[in-house]
mmCIF file of C-alpha atoms in Angstrom:
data_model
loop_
_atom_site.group_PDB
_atom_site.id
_atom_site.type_symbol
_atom_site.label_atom_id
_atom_site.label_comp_id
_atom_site.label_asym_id
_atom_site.label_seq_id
_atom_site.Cartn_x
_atom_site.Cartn_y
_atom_site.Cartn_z
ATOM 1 C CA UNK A 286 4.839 -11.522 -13.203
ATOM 2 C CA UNK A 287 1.019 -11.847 -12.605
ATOM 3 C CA UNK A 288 1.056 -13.751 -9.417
ATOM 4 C CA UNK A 289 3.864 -10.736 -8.081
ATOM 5 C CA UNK A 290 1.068 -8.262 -9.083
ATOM 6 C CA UNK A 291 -2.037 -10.265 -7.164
ATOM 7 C CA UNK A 292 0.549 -11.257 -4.121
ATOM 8 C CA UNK A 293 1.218 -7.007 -4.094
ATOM 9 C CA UNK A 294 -2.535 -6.346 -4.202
ATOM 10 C CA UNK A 295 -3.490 -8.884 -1.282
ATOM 11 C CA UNK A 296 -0.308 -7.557 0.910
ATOM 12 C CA UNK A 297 -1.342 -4.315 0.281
ATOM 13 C CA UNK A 298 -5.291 -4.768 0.885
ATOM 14 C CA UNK A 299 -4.198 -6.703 4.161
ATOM 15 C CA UNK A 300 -1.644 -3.935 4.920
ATOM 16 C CA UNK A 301 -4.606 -1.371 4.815
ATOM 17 C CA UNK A 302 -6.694 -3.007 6.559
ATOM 18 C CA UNK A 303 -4.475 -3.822 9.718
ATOM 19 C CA UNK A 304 -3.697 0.125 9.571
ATOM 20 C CA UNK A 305 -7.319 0.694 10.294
ATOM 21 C CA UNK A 306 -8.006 -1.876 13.081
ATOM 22 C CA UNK A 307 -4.531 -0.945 15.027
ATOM 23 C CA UNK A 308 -5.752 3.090 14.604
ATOM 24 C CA UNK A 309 -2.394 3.945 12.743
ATOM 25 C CA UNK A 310 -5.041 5.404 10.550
ATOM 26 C CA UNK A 311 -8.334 6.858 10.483
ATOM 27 C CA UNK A 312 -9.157 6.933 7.055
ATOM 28 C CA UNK A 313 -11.962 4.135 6.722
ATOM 29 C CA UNK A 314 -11.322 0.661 5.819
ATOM 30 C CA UNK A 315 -12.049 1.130 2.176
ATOM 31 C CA UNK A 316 -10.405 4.258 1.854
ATOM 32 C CA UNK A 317 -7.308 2.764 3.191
ATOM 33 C CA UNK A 318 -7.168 -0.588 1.696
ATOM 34 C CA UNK A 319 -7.507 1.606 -1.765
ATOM 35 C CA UNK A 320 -4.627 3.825 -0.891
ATOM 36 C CA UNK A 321 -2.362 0.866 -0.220
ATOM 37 C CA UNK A 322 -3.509 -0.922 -3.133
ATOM 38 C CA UNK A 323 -2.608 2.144 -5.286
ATOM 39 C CA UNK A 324 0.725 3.203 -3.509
ATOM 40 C CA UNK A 325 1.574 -0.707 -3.731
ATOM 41 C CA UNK A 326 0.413 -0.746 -7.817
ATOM 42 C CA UNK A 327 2.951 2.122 -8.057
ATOM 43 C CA UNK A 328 5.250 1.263 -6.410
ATOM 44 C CA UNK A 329 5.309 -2.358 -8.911
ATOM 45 C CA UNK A 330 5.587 -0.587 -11.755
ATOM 46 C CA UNK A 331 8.621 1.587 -10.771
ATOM 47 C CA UNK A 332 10.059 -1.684 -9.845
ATOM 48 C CA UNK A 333 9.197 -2.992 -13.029
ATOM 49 C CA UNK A 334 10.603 -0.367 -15.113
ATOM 50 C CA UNK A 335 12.897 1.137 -13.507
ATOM 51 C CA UNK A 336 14.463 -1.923 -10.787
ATOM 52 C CA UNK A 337 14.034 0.073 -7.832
ATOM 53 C CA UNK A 338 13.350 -1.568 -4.806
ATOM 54 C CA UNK A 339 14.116 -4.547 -1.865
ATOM 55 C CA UNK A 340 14.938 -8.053 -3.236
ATOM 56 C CA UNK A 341 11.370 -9.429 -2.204
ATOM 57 C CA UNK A 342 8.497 -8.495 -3.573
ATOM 58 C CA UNK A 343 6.398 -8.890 -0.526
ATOM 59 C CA UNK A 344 8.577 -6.133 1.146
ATOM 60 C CA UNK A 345 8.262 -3.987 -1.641
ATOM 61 C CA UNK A 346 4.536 -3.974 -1.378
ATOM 62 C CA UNK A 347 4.417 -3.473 2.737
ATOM 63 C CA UNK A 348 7.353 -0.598 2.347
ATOM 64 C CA UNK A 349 4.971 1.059 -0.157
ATOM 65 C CA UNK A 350 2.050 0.901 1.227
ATOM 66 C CA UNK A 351 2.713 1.802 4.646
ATOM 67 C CA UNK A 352 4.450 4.703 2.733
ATOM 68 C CA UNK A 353 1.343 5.368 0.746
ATOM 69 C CA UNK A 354 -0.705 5.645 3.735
ATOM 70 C CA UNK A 355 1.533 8.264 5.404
ATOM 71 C CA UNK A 356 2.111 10.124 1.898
ATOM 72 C CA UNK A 357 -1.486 10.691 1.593
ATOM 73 C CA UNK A 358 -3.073 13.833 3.334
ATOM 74 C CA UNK A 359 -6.428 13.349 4.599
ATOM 75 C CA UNK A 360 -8.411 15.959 6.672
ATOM 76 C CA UNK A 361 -9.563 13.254 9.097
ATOM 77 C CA UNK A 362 -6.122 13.132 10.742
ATOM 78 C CA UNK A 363 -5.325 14.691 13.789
#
């Protein structure tokens, strides 16, 4: 279960930072790597309790935090 929950955290920090670089956001690379960490944390724990989700967990954190990162309003966006 813990390496799951660090695997998530690094897919979803890489995940966030990739959005910034390829301008699918324009957030900020902090600000985005934190809402894919959190979407991906969420995400987890639904999985967790509740068994929703893909079969892989490294799916499961790119699905939610590309999710996260469209989910999330921000006034930068145009």
């Amino acid at each position: 279960m813990f390496p799951t929950l660090i695997g998530t955290v690094v897919i979803a920090g890489i995940v966030g930072y990739l959005s910034e670089k390829t301008n699918f956001t324009h957030n900020g690379i902090v600000q985005s790597i934190i809402i894919c960490i959190g979407g991906a944390f969420l995400f987890y724990f639904v999985r967790l309790m509740f068994g929703f989700g893909f079969s892989s967990p490294g799916l499961n954190a790119i699905v939610s935090s590309i999710g996260a990162l469209i989910i999330v309003p921000t006034h930068w966006r145009k």
